[in-house]
Amino acid sequence: MGGQSPDFEVKLAHDAADLRAAQALRYRVFVQELGGQGDMVDHEAGLERDRFDPFCDHLLLLDKSRAPATSDAEKAEPGKANAGQVVGVYRVMTSQQAEAAGGFYCAGEYDLAPLLGSGRTLLELGRSCVHPDYRGGTALYHLWSALAAHVERHDIEVLFGVASFHGTDIAKLAQPLSMLQHNHLAPAHLRPKSRAYQPMDLIAKDQLDRRAATLETPALIKAYLRVGGCIGDGAFVDHAFNTTDVCLILDIARMNERHRKLYTSGRVRS
C-alpha cells in the first residue's frame, strides 16, 4: 500500500462489474493463493464463481485510495462514482434467496435440518476473503461492521457458514480440529452434521497443545469464536477447493452484551 492509509468504504454489489470485481478477488485468494478449483472457475478471465452467486448479496470492501486492479478497471463503468480497488468481499444469503437458489450452499456439505427447523431467521455467510495487503489490519473489522448492518436490516437471528482450513491432510490439522470439537461444539438443536463425516476428536482433550491449536486456527474462525460462535458436528474435506471445512454457527442471542453492541454498530451503503 506504499504507506498510504486506506480509505475504506463497504457497499453492496449492484451490477455485473461489481460482481466480477468480487469474483476476481476470490480467484486471487481461493484459486491462485490456496489452490482451489470448481466447475465454474474461469481461469482465462481470472474469476472464481459458482451457481449461487446470482442469488446472493455481495458485500464489497473498497479502498478508494487505491486504483482498481487492471482487470477490474477494464470491466468497470467509465467514470463510475466512488471507484476504488475491491480489497475484501463477503457473500451472504437469506432464507428467501436460498429458496430461489434451490437451497443454501452449505447444504452440499452439511445436513442443515437443525437450523432449517429452528424457526429462526437465518443468514448464510460465505466466500469471505481479504486482499493479502490488507490482512492483519482493520479491513476485517469494516467488513464485519457492514455485515452487522445487513443482519439488523433483515432481522437475522442466526448466522452460519462453512469456514476453511487450508489443505486436506487431516493429520496436520489434528490439533485445531480437536480443540474445536472439545471446546466449541454447537448446541444440539442448532448443530448441523457433515454429510461426508470427518471426525474432529483426533486428540484427547488432556493431550491438546492449546497454543499450537490456536496458532493453527485461521483468523476468521478465531474471530467468530471470540464473539460466541460454535461449530457443527464433523469436518468436511473439500478436495476440489483444497480445504477442510467446519460449519460455524453464531446465535446473536447468545453473544455477550459487549460483543453484541460492537457487532451491531455498523452501517453499509446499499
One Martini backbone bead per residue (centre of mass of N, CA, C, O) as a GRO file, in nm:
protein
  270
    1MET     BB    1   0.050   0.067  -0.001
    2GLY     BB    2   0.289   0.277   0.049
    3GLY     BB    3   0.177   0.407   0.341
    4GLN     BB    4  -0.109   0.448   0.272
    5SER     BB    5  -0.407   0.516   0.383
    6PRO     BB    6  -0.697   0.381   0.386
    7ASP     BB    7  -1.023   0.422   0.205
    8PHE     BB    8  -1.300   0.303   0.330
    9GLU     BB    9  -1.565   0.103   0.172
   10VAL     BB   10  -1.901  -0.029   0.194
   11LYS     BB   11  -2.082  -0.236  -0.041
   12LEU     BB   12  -2.313  -0.332  -0.258
   13ALA     BB   13  -2.366  -0.511  -0.517
   14HIS     BB   14  -2.519  -0.390  -0.838
   15ASP     BB   15  -2.342  -0.533  -1.068
   16ALA     BB   16  -2.143  -0.697  -1.284
   17ALA     BB   17  -1.882  -0.546  -1.206
   18ASP     BB   18  -1.893  -0.600  -0.904
   19LEU     BB   19  -1.895  -0.909  -0.920
   20ARG     BB   20  -1.628  -0.941  -1.076
   21ALA     BB   21  -1.451  -0.816  -0.856
   22ALA     BB   22  -1.512  -1.034  -0.647
   23GLN     BB   23  -1.421  -1.281  -0.823
   24ALA     BB   24  -1.127  -1.183  -0.858
   25LEU     BB   25  -1.045  -1.198  -0.562
   26ARG     BB   26  -1.121  -1.493  -0.521
   27TYR     BB   27  -0.917  -1.601  -0.724
   28ARG     BB   28  -0.662  -1.503  -0.588
   29VAL     BB   29  -0.714  -1.661  -0.321
   30PHE     BB   30  -0.850  -1.952  -0.386
   31VAL     BB   31  -0.668  -2.024  -0.639
   32GLN     BB   32  -0.377  -1.898  -0.635
   33GLU     BB   33  -0.316  -1.931  -0.322
   34LEU     BB   34  -0.494  -2.219  -0.241
   35GLY     BB   35  -0.581  -2.417  -0.496
   36GLY     BB   36  -0.854  -2.391  -0.607
   37GLN     BB   37  -1.165  -2.512  -0.742
   38GLY     BB   38  -1.419  -2.545  -1.012
   39ASP     BB   39  -1.668  -2.560  -1.247
   40MET     BB   40  -1.675  -2.211  -1.274
   41VAL     BB   41  -1.395  -2.153  -1.320
   42ASP     BB   42  -1.217  -1.868  -1.470
   43HIS     BB   43  -0.902  -1.852  -1.593
   44GLU     BB   44  -0.902  -1.643  -1.819
   45ALA     BB   45  -1.057  -1.414  -1.634
   46GLY     BB   46  -1.018  -1.451  -1.321
   47LEU     BB   47  -1.273  -1.633  -1.190
   48GLU     BB   48  -1.466  -1.695  -0.896
   49ARG     BB   49  -1.746  -1.917  -0.933
   50ASP     BB   50  -2.105  -1.981  -0.892
   51ARG     BB   51  -2.447  -2.061  -0.884
   52PHE     BB   52  -2.508  -1.857  -0.629
   53ASP     BB   53  -2.434  -1.560  -0.699
   54PRO     BB   54  -2.714  -1.445  -0.822
   55PHE     BB   55  -2.867  -1.484  -0.520
   56CYS     BB   56  -2.675  -1.293  -0.379
   57ASP     BB   57  -2.504  -1.101  -0.160
   58HIS     BB   58  -2.234  -0.845  -0.196
   59LEU     BB   59  -1.971  -0.751  -0.005
   60LEU     BB   60  -1.772  -0.453  -0.051
   61LEU     BB   61  -1.433  -0.371  -0.010
   62LEU     BB   62  -1.299  -0.046  -0.042
   63ASP     BB   63  -1.015   0.133  -0.174
   64LYS     BB   64  -1.015   0.470  -0.270
   65SER     BB   65  -0.685   0.504  -0.279
   66ARG     BB   66  -0.712   0.265  -0.489
   67ALA     BB   67  -0.678   0.147  -0.779
   68PRO     BB   68  -0.794  -0.051  -0.982
   69ALA     BB   69  -0.748  -0.323  -1.111
   70THR     BB   70  -0.705  -0.396  -1.429
   71SER     BB   71  -0.939  -0.599  -1.452
   72ASP     BB   72  -1.145  -0.406  -1.321
   73ALA     BB   73  -1.115  -0.154  -1.503
   74GLU     BB   74  -1.208  -0.293  -1.770
   75LYS     BB   75  -1.512  -0.349  -1.632
   76ALA     BB   76  -1.572  -0.076  -1.562
   77GLU     BB   77  -1.732   0.206  -1.541
   78PRO     BB   78  -1.711   0.498  -1.664
   79GLY     BB   79  -1.691   0.714  -1.399
   80LYS     BB   80  -1.732   0.569  -1.148
   81ALA     BB   81  -1.835   0.602  -0.849
   82ASN     BB   82  -1.628   0.536  -0.594
   83ALA     BB   83  -1.372   0.435  -0.683
   84GLY     BB   84  -1.198   0.115  -0.631
   85GLN     BB   85  -1.049  -0.131  -0.472
   86VAL     BB   86  -1.111  -0.458  -0.417
   87VAL     BB   87  -1.024  -0.602  -0.074
   88GLY     BB   88  -1.316  -0.725   0.000
   89VAL     BB   89  -1.538  -1.008   0.083
   90TYR     BB   90  -1.900  -1.096   0.113
   91ARG     BB   91  -2.127  -1.366   0.121
   92VAL     BB   92  -2.491  -1.349   0.123
   93MET     BB   93  -2.784  -1.552   0.253
   94THR     BB   94  -3.106  -1.590   0.257
   95SER     BB   95  -3.379  -1.783   0.269
   96GLN     BB   96  -3.510  -1.660   0.016
   97GLN     BB   97  -3.262  -1.695  -0.166
   98ALA     BB   98  -3.234  -2.002  -0.127
   99GLU     BB   99  -3.503  -2.081  -0.250
  100ALA     BB  100  -3.429  -1.971  -0.536
  101ALA     BB  101  -3.154  -2.163  -0.544
  102GLY     BB  102  -3.227  -2.452  -0.393
  103GLY     BB  103  -3.044  -2.355  -0.156
  104PHE     BB  104  -2.780  -2.387   0.034
  105TYR     BB  105  -2.451  -2.423   0.009
  106CYS     BB  106  -2.401  -2.598   0.276
  107ALA     BB  107  -2.586  -2.846   0.195
  108GLY     BB  108  -2.346  -3.000   0.046
  109GLU     BB  109  -2.198  -3.057   0.348
  110TYR     BB  110  -2.462  -3.011   0.532
  111ASP     BB  111  -2.701  -3.085   0.765
  112LEU     BB  112  -2.959  -2.829   0.817
  113ALA     BB  113  -3.210  -2.914   0.988
  114PRO     BB  114  -3.175  -2.764   1.260
  115LEU     BB  115  -3.190  -2.479   1.133
  116LEU     BB  116  -3.451  -2.504   0.953
  117GLY     BB  117  -3.623  -2.603   1.227
  118SER     BB  118  -3.596  -2.345   1.434
  119GLY     BB  119  -3.746  -2.062   1.335
  120ARG     BB  120  -3.516  -1.893   1.241
  121THR     BB  121  -3.333  -1.635   1.121
  122LEU     BB  122  -3.124  -1.661   0.832
  123LEU     BB  123  -2.757  -1.644   0.754
  124GLU     BB  124  -2.538  -1.692   0.497
  125LEU     BB  125  -2.188  -1.742   0.485
  126GLY     BB  126  -1.934  -1.648   0.229
  127ARG     BB  127  -1.653  -1.590   0.051
  128SER     BB  128  -1.433  -1.490   0.246
  129CYS     BB  129  -1.203  -1.212   0.172
  130VAL     BB  130  -0.860  -1.079   0.169
  131HIS     BB  131  -0.627  -0.895   0.077
  132PRO     BB  132  -0.299  -0.935   0.156
  133ASP     BB  133  -0.243  -0.619   0.223
  134TYR     BB  134  -0.506  -0.629   0.457
  135ARG     BB  135  -0.394  -0.804   0.664
  136GLY     BB  136  -0.409  -0.727   1.013
  137GLY     BB  137  -0.619  -0.509   1.011
  138THR     BB  138  -0.934  -0.330   0.949
  139ALA     BB  139  -1.091  -0.481   0.727
  140LEU     BB  140  -1.261  -0.691   0.885
  141TYR     BB  141  -1.413  -0.484   1.053
  142HIS     BB  142  -1.564  -0.350   0.815
  143LEU     BB  143  -1.712  -0.602   0.724
  144TRP     BB  144  -1.855  -0.661   0.994
  145SER     BB  145  -2.007  -0.396   1.015
  146ALA     BB  146  -2.170  -0.443   0.755
  147LEU     BB  147  -2.294  -0.710   0.839
  148ALA     BB  148  -2.452  -0.599   1.080
  149ALA     BB  149  -2.643  -0.422   0.912
  150HIS     BB  150  -2.766  -0.659   0.757
  151VAL     BB  151  -2.880  -0.805   1.002
  152GLU     BB  152  -3.070  -0.578   1.093
  153ARG     BB  153  -3.235  -0.541   0.830
  154HIS     BB  154  -3.320  -0.875   0.843
  155ASP     BB  155  -3.357  -0.997   1.129
  156ILE     BB  156  -3.122  -1.170   1.231
  157GLU     BB  157  -3.035  -1.465   1.442
  158VAL     BB  158  -2.861  -1.662   1.242
  159LEU     BB  159  -2.536  -1.755   1.170
  160PHE     BB  160  -2.378  -1.920   0.880
  161GLY     BB  161  -2.094  -2.135   0.779
  162VAL     BB  162  -1.817  -2.207   0.602
  163ALA     BB  163  -1.491  -2.281   0.722
  164SER     BB  164  -1.133  -2.276   0.647
  165PHE     BB  165  -0.879  -2.499   0.593
  166HIS     BB  166  -0.581  -2.548   0.466
  167GLY     BB  167  -0.622  -2.834   0.331
  168THR     BB  168  -0.641  -3.227   0.352
  169ASP     BB  169  -0.456  -3.293   0.601
  170ILE     BB  170  -0.562  -3.410   0.895
  171ALA     BB  171  -0.305  -3.452   1.064
  172LYS     BB  172  -0.226  -3.137   1.049
  173LEU     BB  173  -0.530  -3.066   1.197
  174ALA     BB  174  -0.569  -3.200   1.480
  175GLN     BB  175  -0.551  -2.973   1.685
  176PRO     BB  176  -0.777  -2.766   1.595
  177LEU     BB  177  -1.009  -2.970   1.564
  178SER     BB  178  -1.008  -3.072   1.856
  179MET     BB  179  -1.059  -2.803   1.994
  180LEU     BB  180  -1.336  -2.753   1.869
  181GLN     BB  181  -1.476  -3.009   1.968
  182HIS     BB  182  -1.419  -2.969   2.286
  183ASN     BB  183  -1.508  -2.628   2.301
  184HIS     BB  184  -1.727  -2.555   2.024
  185LEU     BB  185  -1.992  -2.696   2.033
  186ALA     BB  186  -2.297  -2.703   1.934
  187PRO     BB  187  -2.600  -2.713   1.994
  188ALA     BB  188  -2.813  -2.957   1.902
  189HIS     BB  189  -3.044  -2.758   1.780
  190LEU     BB  190  -2.779  -2.621   1.589
  191ARG     BB  191  -2.637  -2.901   1.462
  192PRO     BB  192  -2.470  -2.973   1.209
  193LYS     BB  193  -2.388  -3.238   0.971
  194SER     BB  194  -2.173  -3.404   0.805
  195ARG     BB  195  -2.190  -3.576   0.494
  196ALA     BB  196  -1.860  -3.626   0.514
  197TYR     BB  197  -1.749  -3.766   0.778
  198GLN     BB  198  -1.510  -3.592   0.990
  199PRO     BB  199  -1.349  -3.638   1.249
  200MET     BB  200  -1.228  -3.418   1.538
  201ASP     BB  201  -1.144  -3.629   1.773
  202LEU     BB  202  -0.799  -3.680   1.754
  203ILE     BB  203  -0.747  -3.549   2.042
  204ALA     BB  204  -0.718  -3.544   2.352
  205LYS     BB  205  -0.782  -3.300   2.570
  206ASP     BB  206  -0.519  -3.365   2.761
  207GLN     BB  207  -0.324  -3.352   2.475
  208LEU     BB  208  -0.337  -3.068   2.410
  209ASP     BB  209  -0.205  -2.792   2.217
  210ARG     BB  210  -0.329  -2.490   2.253
  211ARG     BB  211  -0.129  -2.306   2.112
  212ALA     BB  212  -0.112  -2.456   1.844
  213ALA     BB  213  -0.414  -2.459   1.782
  214THR     BB  214  -0.448  -2.152   1.769
  215LEU     BB  215  -0.231  -2.088   1.549
  216GLU     BB  216  -0.384  -2.298   1.335
  217THR     BB  217  -0.618  -2.099   1.339
  218PRO     BB  218  -0.802  -1.912   1.169
  219ALA     BB  219  -0.894  -1.588   1.204
  220LEU     BB  220  -1.199  -1.613   1.142
  221ILE     BB  221  -1.263  -1.832   1.347
  222LYS     BB  222  -1.161  -1.679   1.598
  223ALA     BB  223  -1.356  -1.444   1.573
  224TYR     BB  224  -1.616  -1.611   1.621
  225LEU     BB  225  -1.539  -1.731   1.894
  226ARG     BB  226  -1.516  -1.457   2.052
  227VAL     BB  227  -1.848  -1.402   1.994
  228GLY     BB  228  -1.982  -1.717   2.022
  229GLY     BB  229  -1.907  -1.929   1.842
  230CYS     BB  230  -1.975  -2.240   1.665
  231ILE     BB  231  -1.993  -2.593   1.582
  232GLY     BB  232  -2.028  -2.857   1.405
  233ASP     BB  233  -2.053  -3.198   1.304
  234GLY     BB  234  -1.783  -3.219   1.165
  235ALA     BB  235  -1.597  -3.244   0.889
  236PHE     BB  236  -1.509  -3.119   0.548
  237VAL     BB  237  -1.359  -3.250   0.264
  238ASP     BB  238  -1.238  -3.025   0.005
  239HIS     BB  239  -1.073  -3.108  -0.275
  240ALA     BB  240  -1.141  -2.887  -0.486
  241PHE     BB  241  -1.057  -2.647  -0.264
  242ASN     BB  242  -0.832  -2.732  -0.061
  243THR     BB  243  -1.012  -2.809   0.205
  244THR     BB  244  -1.116  -2.780   0.553
  245ASP     BB  245  -1.436  -2.790   0.691
  246VAL     BB  246  -1.645  -2.583   0.893
  247CYS     BB  247  -1.934  -2.521   1.087
  248LEU     BB  248  -2.062  -2.209   1.154
  249ILE     BB  249  -2.222  -2.066   1.451
  250LEU     BB  250  -2.433  -1.764   1.520
  251ASP     BB  251  -2.600  -1.659   1.804
  252ILE     BB  252  -2.703  -1.356   1.886
  253ALA     BB  253  -2.833  -1.422   2.175
  254ARG     BB  254  -2.538  -1.546   2.286
  255MET     BB  255  -2.416  -1.289   2.302
  256ASN     BB  256  -2.257  -1.065   2.449
  257GLU     BB  257  -2.306  -0.735   2.507
  258ARG     BB  258  -2.041  -0.624   2.402
  259HIS     BB  259  -2.046  -0.772   2.125
  260ARG     BB  260  -2.323  -0.678   2.030
  261LYS     BB  261  -2.257  -0.377   2.013
  262LEU     BB  262  -2.021  -0.404   1.818
  263TYR     BB  263  -2.174  -0.568   1.592
  264THR     BB  264  -2.433  -0.341   1.590
  265SER     BB  265  -2.263  -0.061   1.458
  266GLY     BB  266  -2.310  -0.080   1.159
  267ARG     BB  267  -2.266   0.037   0.812
  268VAL     BB  268  -2.422   0.026   0.482
  269ARG     BB  269  -2.420   0.078   0.148
  270SER     BB  270  -2.693   0.029  -0.095
   0.00000   0.00000   0.00000
